[in-house]
Coordinates of C-alpha atoms and ligand atoms in Angstrom, one line a residue:
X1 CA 0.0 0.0 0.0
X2 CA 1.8 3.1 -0.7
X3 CA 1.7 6.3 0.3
X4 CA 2.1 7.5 -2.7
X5 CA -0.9 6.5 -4.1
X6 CA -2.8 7.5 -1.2
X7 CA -1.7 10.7 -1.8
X8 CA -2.7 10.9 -5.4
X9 CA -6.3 9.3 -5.0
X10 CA -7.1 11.8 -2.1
X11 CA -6.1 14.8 -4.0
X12 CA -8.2 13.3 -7.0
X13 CA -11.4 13.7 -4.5
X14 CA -10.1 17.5 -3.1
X15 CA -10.0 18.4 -6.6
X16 CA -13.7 16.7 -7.5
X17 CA -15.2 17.4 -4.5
X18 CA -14.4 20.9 -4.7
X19 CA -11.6 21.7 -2.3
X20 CA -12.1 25.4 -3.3
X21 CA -15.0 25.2 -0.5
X22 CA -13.4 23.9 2.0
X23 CA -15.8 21.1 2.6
X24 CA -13.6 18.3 1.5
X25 CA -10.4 19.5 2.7
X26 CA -12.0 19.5 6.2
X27 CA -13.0 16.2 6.2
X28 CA -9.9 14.3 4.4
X29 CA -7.8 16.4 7.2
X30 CA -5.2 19.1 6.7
X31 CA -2.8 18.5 3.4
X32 CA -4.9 15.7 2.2
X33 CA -6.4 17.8 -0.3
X34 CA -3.6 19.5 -1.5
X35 CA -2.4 18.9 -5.4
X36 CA 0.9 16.7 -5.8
X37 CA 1.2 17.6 -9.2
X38 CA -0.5 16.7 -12.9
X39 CA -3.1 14.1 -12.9
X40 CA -3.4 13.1 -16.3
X41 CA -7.4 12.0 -15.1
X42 CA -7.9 15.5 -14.9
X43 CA -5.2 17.4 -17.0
X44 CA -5.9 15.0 -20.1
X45 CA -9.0 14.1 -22.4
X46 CA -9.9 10.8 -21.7
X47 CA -11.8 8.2 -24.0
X48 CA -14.8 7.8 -22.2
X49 CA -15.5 11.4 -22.9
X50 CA -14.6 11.7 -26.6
X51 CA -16.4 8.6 -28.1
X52 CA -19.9 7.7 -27.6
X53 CA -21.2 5.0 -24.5
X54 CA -23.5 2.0 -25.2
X55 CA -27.2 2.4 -26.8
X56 CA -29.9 2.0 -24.4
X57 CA -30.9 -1.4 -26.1
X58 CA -27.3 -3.1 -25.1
X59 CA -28.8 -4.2 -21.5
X60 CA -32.5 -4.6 -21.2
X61 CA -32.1 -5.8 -18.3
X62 CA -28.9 -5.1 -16.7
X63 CA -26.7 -6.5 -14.8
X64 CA -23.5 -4.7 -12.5
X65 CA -20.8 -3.3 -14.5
X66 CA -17.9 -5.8 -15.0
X67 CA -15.6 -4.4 -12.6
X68 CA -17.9 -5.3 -10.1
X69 CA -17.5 -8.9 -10.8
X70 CA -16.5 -9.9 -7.1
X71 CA -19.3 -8.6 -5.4
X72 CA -21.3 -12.0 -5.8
X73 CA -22.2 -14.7 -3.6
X74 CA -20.2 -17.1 -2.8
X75 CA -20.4 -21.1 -1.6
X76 CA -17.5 -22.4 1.2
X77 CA -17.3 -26.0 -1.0
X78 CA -16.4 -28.4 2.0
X79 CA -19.3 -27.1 4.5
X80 CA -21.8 -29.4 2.5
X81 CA -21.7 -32.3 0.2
X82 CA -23.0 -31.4 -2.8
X83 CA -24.1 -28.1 -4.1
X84 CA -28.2 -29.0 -4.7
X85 CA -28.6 -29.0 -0.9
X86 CA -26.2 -26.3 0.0
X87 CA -25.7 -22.7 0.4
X88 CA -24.2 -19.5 -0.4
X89 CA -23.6 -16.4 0.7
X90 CA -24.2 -12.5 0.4
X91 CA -21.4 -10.7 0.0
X92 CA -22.2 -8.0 2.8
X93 CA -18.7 -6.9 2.8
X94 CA -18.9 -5.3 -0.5
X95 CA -22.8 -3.5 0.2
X96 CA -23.9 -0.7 1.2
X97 CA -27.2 0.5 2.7
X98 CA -29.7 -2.3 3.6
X99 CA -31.2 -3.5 0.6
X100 CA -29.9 -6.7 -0.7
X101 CA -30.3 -7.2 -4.8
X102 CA -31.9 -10.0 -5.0
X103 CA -29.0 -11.3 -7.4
X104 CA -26.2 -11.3 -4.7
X105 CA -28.4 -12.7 -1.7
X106 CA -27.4 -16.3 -0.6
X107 CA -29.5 -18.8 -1.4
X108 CA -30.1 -22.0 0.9
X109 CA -32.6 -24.9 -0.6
X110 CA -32.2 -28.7 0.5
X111 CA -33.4 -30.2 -2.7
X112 CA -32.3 -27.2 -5.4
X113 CA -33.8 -24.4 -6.8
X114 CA -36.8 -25.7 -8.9
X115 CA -38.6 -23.8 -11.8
X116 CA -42.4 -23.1 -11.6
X117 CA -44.4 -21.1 -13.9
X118 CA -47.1 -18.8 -12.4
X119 CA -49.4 -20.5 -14.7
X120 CA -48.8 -24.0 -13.1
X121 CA -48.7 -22.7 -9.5
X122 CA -51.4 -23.6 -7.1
X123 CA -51.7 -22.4 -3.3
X124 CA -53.8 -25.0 -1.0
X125 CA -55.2 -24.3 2.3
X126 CA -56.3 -27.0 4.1
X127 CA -57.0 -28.5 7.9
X128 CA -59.3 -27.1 10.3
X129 CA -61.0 -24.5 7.8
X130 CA -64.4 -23.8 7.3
X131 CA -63.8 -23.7 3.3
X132 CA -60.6 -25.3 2.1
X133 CA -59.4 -23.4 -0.7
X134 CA -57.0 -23.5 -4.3
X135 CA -55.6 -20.5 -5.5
X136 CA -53.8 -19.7 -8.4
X137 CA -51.2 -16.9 -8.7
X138 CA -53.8 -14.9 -10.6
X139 CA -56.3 -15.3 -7.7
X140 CA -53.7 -13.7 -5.5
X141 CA -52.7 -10.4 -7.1
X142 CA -56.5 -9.6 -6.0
X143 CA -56.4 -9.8 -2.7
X144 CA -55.0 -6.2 -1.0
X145 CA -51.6 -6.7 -0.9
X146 CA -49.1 -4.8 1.1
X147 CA -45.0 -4.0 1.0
X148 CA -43.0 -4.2 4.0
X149 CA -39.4 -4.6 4.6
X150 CA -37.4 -7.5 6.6
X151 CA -34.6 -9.5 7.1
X152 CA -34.6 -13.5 6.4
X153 CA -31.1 -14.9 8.0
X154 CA -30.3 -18.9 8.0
X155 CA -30.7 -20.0 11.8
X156 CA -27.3 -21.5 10.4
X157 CA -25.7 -18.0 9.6
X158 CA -22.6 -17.7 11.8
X159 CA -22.8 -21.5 12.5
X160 CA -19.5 -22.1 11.7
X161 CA -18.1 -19.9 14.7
X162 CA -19.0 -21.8 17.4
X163 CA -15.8 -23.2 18.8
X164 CA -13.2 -20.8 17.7
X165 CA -13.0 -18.1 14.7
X166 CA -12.5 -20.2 11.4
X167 CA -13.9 -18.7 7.8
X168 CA -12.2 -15.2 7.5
X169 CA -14.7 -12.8 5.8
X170 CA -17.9 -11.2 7.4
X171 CA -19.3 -12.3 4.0
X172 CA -18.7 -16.4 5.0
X173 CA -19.3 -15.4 8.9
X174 CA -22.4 -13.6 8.2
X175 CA -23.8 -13.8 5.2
X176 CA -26.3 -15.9 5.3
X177 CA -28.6 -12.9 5.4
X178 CA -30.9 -10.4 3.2
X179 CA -33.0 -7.8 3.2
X180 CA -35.5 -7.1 0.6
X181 CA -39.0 -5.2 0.4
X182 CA -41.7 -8.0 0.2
X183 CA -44.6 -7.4 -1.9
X184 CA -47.2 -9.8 -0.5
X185 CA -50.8 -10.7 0.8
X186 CA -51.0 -11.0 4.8
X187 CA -50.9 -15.0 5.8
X188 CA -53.8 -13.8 7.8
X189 CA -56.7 -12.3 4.5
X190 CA -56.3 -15.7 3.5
X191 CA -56.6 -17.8 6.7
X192 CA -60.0 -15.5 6.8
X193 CA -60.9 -16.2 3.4
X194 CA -60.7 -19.9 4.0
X195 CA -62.9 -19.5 7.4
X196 CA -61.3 -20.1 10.9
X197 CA -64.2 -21.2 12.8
X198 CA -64.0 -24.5 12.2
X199 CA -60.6 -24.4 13.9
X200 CA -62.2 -23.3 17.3
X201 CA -60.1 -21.9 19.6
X202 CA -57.2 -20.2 17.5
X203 CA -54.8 -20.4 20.5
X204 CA -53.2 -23.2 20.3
X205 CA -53.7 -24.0 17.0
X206 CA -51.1 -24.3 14.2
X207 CA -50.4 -23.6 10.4
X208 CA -47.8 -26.6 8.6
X209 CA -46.7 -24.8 5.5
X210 CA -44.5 -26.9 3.2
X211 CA -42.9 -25.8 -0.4
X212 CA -43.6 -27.7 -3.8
X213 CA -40.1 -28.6 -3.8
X214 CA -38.8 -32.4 -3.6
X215 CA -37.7 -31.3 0.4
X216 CA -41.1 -29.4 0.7
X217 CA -39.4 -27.9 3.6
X218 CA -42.4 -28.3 5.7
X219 CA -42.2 -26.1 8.8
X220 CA -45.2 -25.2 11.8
X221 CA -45.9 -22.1 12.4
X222 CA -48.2 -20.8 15.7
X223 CA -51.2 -19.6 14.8
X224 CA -50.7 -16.2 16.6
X225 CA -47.6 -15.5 14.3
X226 CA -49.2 -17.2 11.2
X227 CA -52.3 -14.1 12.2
X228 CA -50.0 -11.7 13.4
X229 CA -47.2 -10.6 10.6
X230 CA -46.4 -13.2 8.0
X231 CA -46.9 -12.5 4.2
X232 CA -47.4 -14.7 1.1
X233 CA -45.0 -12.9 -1.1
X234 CA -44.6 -12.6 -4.4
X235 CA -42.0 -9.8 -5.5
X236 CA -39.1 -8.9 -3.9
X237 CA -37.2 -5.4 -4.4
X238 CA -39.9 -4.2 -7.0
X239 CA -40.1 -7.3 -9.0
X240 CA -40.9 -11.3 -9.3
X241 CA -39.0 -13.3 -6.7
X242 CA -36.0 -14.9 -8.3
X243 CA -36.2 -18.8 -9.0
X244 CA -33.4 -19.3 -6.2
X245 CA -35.6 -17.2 -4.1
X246 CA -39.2 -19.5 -4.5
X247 CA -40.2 -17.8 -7.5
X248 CA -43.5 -17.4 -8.2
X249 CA -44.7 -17.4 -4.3
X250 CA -42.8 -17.6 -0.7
X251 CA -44.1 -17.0 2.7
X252 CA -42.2 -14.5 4.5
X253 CA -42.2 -14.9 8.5
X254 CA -40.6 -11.9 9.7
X255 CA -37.9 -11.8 12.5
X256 CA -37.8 -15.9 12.7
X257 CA -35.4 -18.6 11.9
X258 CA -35.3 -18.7 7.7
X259 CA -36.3 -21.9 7.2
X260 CA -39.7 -20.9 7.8
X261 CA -39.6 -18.6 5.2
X262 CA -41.0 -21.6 2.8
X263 CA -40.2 -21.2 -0.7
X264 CA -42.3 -22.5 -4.0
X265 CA -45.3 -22.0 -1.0
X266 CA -48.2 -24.5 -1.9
X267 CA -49.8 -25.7 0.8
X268 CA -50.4 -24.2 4.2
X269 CA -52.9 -27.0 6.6
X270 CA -54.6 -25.4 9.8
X271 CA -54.2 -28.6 12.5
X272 CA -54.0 -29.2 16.0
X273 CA -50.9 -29.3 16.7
X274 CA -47.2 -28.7 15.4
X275 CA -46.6 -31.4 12.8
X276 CA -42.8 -32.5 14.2
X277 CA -41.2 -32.4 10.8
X278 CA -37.5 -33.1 10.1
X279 CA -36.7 -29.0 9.9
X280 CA -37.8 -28.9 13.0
X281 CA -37.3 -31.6 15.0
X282 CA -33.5 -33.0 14.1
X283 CA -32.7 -29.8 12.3
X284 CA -33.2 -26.2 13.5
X285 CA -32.9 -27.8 17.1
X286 CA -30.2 -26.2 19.4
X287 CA -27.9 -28.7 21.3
X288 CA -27.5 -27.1 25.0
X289 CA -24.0 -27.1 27.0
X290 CA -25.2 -30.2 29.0
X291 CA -26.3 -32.0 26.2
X292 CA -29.9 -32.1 25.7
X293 CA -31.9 -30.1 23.4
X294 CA -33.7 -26.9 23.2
X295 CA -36.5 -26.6 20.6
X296 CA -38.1 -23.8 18.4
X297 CA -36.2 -21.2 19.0
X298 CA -37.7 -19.5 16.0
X299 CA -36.8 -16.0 16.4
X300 CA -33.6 -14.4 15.5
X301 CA -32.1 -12.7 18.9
X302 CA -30.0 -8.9 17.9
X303 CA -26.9 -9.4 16.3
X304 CA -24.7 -7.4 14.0
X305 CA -21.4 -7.1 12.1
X306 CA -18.8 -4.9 11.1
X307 CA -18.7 -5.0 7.4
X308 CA -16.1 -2.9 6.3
X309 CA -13.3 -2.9 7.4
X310 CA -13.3 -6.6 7.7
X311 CA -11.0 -9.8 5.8
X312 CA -12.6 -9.1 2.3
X313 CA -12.8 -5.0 2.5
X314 CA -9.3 -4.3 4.2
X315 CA -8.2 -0.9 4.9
X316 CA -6.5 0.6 1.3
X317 CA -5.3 3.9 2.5
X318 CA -3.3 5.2 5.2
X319 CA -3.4 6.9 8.7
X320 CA -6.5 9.9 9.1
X321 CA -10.3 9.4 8.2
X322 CA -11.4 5.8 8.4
X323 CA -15.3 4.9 8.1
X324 CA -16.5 1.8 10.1
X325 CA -19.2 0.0 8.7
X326 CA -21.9 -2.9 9.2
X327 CA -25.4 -3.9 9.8
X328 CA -27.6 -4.7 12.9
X329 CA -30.8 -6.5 13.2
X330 CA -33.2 -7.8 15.8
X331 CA -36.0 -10.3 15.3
X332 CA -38.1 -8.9 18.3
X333 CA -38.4 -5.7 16.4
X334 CA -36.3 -2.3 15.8
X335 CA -32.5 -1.8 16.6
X336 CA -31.8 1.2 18.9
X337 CA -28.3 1.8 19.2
X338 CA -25.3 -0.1 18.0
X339 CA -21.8 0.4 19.6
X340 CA -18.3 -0.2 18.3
X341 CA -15.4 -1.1 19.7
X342 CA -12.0 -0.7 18.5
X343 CA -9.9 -2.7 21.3
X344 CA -11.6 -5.5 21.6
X345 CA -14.8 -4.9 24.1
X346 CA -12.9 -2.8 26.5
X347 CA -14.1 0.4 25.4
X348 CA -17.2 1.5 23.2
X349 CA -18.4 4.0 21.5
X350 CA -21.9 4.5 19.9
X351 CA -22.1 4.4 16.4
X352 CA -24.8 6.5 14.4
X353 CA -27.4 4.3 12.6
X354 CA -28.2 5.4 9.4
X355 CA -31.8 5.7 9.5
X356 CA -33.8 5.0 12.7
X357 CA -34.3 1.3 13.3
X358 CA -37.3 -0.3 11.0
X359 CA -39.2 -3.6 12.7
X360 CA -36.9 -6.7 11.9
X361 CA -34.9 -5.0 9.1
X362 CA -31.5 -4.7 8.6
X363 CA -29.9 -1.1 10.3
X364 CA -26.8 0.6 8.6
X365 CA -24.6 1.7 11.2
X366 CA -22.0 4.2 10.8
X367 CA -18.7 5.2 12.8
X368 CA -16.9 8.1 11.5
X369 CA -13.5 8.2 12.8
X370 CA -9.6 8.8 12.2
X371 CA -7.3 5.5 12.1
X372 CA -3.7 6.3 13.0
X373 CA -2.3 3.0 11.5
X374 CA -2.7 1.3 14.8
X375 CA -3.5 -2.4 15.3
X376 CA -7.5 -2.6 16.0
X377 CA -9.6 -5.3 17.9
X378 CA -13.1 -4.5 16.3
X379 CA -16.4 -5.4 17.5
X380 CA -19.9 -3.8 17.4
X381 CA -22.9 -4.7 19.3
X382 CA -26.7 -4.2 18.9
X383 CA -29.5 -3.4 21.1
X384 CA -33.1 -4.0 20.2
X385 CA -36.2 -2.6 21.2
X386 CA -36.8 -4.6 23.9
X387 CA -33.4 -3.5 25.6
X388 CA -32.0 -6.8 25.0
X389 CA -28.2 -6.4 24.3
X390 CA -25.9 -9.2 21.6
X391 CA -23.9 -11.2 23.7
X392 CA -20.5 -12.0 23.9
X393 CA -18.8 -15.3 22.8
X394 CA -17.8 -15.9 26.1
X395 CA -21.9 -15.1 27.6
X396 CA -23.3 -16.9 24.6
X397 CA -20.8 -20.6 25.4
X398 CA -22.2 -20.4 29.0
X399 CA -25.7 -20.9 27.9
X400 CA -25.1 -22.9 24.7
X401 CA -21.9 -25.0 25.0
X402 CA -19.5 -25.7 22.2
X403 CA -21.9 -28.0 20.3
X404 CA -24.5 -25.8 19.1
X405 CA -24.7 -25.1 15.3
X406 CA -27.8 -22.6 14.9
X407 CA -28.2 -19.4 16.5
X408 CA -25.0 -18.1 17.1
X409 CA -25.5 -14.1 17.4
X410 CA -22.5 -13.1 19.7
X411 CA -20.4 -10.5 19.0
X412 CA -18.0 -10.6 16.2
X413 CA -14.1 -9.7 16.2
X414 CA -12.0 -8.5 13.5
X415 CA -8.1 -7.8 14.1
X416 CA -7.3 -5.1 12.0
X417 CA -3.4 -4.8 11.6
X418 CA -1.6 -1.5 10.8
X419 CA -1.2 -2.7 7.1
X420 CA -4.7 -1.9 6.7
X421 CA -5.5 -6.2 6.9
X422 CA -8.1 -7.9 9.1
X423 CA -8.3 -11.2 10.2
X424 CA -11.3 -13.6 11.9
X425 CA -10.3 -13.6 15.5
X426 CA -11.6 -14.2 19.0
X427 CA -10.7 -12.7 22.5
X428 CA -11.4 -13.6 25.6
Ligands
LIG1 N1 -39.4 -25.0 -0.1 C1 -38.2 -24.7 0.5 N2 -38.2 -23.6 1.3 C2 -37.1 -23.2 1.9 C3 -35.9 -24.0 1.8 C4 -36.0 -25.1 1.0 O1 -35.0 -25.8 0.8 N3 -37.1 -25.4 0.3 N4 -34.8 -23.6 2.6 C5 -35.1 -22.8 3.8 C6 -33.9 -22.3 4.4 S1 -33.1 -23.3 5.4 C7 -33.6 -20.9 4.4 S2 -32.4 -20.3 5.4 C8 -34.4 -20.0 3.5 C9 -33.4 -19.3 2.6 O2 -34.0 -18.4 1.7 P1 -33.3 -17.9 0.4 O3 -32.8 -19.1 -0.4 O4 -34.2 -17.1 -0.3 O5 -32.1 -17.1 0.9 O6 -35.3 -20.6 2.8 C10 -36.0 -21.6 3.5 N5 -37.2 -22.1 2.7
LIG2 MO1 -31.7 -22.1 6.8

């Protein structure tokens, strides 16, 4: 990394930004805006404005420019068997903001992505309704629909983790996680439309909603969250749901475990009771630090990350302005304050979110500060609504063990050297 070009690229932004006002000189610190001599980018004619760009027919429907090939999701080969019931992962390091493009958001399915036309997609409700019901996707789009925003994370994300830092990049750590804005038609218009009476008491009753995939996926869902919050979606981000995603139709559940988040939805059954399946009976289960089991533990407790820096986004310039970057999230509702540390957990200071928490959604946090080139323990820690506050390591083994796989949402470390490098680590 040299100084040099740190220099150069600094003075490019002075110049751009407009160091005639002042504005930029005062944030990139005294000097940094100052010229260092010709830079052809500016002194020279460059080809991009001489000759003439692409025609507006070259990418109907575009994709990133090519020297953004490396933001893209990305599988860790040896964590499954085979790729059809696998996953990838979002590369969080490399976004900004909260949405996640539905083309870079990981993708988890047990049996592979299938493909279903709209036109041969059916929805059943079944079970203890007054009226069981078929609808097709055209039946849907007229019901009142509604668009919310929330975050669907793997139970699984940060899995790895348990007993000692081992994938280095917040993208492998982390990012089995995305946020999108869910077009969709409350789970509870068409419970209604189908007739709960016959159900009785809705208390302890339960929805079994399975996908039209070969794994079906088949989770059960309490009736007071199936009523409560959870959509039948069928865009994401503005448009259809990608295949990988349960194109035409997924159910969303919002702030719980995603493997409820059926995909390829078609066919939710009011019973009796929970139905026991495999997702969430020998899967999704949470092995405890004296060996027994803890079950349904569907929602997703606070957690959060620092993106950037981090392993795959390491420092490129030198000592002076540094932003810190990642995302928080809560599953009991908004994030209210997120703090950073720099050494390690011993000292914190509060990071400014981006926007004021939103209801299970990610949160862009924010620390503006200067890096003088010295080595860095970094951490950052969320607190939710309900004043509950992300763990550490250390508080989350005492409850958990060393054997638990889902549900890790303690507090994440990166050693940041003075070459600008991080690296996965834990402290004590
Ligand atoms: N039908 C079906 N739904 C499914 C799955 C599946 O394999 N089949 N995988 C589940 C799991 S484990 C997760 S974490 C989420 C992932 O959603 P995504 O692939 O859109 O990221 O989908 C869930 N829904
Ligand atoms: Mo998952």
């Amino acid at each position: 990394m040299s100084h040099d070009f740190v220099k150069k690229s600094l003075t490019r932004r002075g110049v751009l930004k407009g160091a005639a006002s002042g504005a930029g000189a005062a944030v990139l610190g005294a000097g940094a805006a100052r010229a260092q001599g010709p830079d052809p980018l500016i002194t020279e004619k460059q080809d991009w404005a001489t000759g003439l760009g692409d025609g507006v027919d070259a990418t109907p429907y575009g994709l990133p420019i090519k020297y953004e090939d490396d933001v893209v999701r990305r599988n860790v080969p040896w964590l499954t068997a085979d790729p059809i019931s696998s996953i990838n992962f979002t590369p969080i390091h490399a976004l900004d903001g909260t949405i996640t493009p539905q083309g870079c958001a990981f993708e988890r399915h047990h049996s592979g992505a299938i493909e279903l036309k709209k036109e041969d997609y059916r929805l059943m409700i079944n079970g203890l309704v007054d009226t069981p019901l078929v609808f097709s996707y055209a039946d849907l789009e007229r019901f009142p629909r509604e668009n919310r925003v929330y975050f669907c994370e793997c139970a699984a994300n940060t899995g790895m983790e348990w007993a000692g830092a081992q994938l280095n990049g917040a993208q492998f750590t982390h990012g089995m996680i995305h946020n999108m804005e869910y077009t969709g038609i409350p789970l509870r218009t068409l419970l209604e439309e189908a007739g709960l009476a016959a159900a009785g008491d809705l208390k302890d009753k339960w929805v079994y909603v399975e996908g039209a995939d070969a794994s079906s996926n088949g989770r059960s869902i309490p009736m007071d969250k199936a009523l409560d919050d959870v959509l039948v979606a069928f865009k994401a981000n503005g448009e259809a749901l990608r295949k990988e995603h349960g194109y035409p139709v997924r159910l969303v559940v919002p702030g719980w475990e995603g493997n409820m988040w059926v995909k390829w939805l078609r066919r939710i059954e009011v019973t009796e009771a929970a139905v026991e399946s495999r997702e969430e009976t020998s899967k999704y289960t949470d092995t405890l630090a004296d060996g027994t089991s803890r079950k349904w533990t569907w929602v997703m407790d606070a957690k959060s990350v620092v993106t950037s820096p981090s392993p795959q986004s390491p420092i490129r310039h030198g000592k002076g302005p540094l932003v810190i970057t990642g995302l928080a999230w809560s599953g009991r509702g908004a994030i209210t304050r997120v703090d950073v540390s720099k050494d390690g957990g011993k000292t914190w200071e509060t990071a400014r979110l981006a926007q004021e928490g939103q209801n299970k959604a990610l949160t862009r946090f924010y620390l503006d500060t200067t890096w003088d080139g010295e080595d860095m323990l970094l951490q950052s820690r969320a607190m939710d609504e309900t004043g509950y506050v992300q763990p550490t390591k250390h508080q989350l083994r005492e409850v958990r063990g060393e054997n638990s796989v889902y549900h890790n949402n303690c507090i994440q470390t990166w050693h940041v050297k003075p070459n600008g490098e991080a690296e996965n680590v834990e402290v004590s």
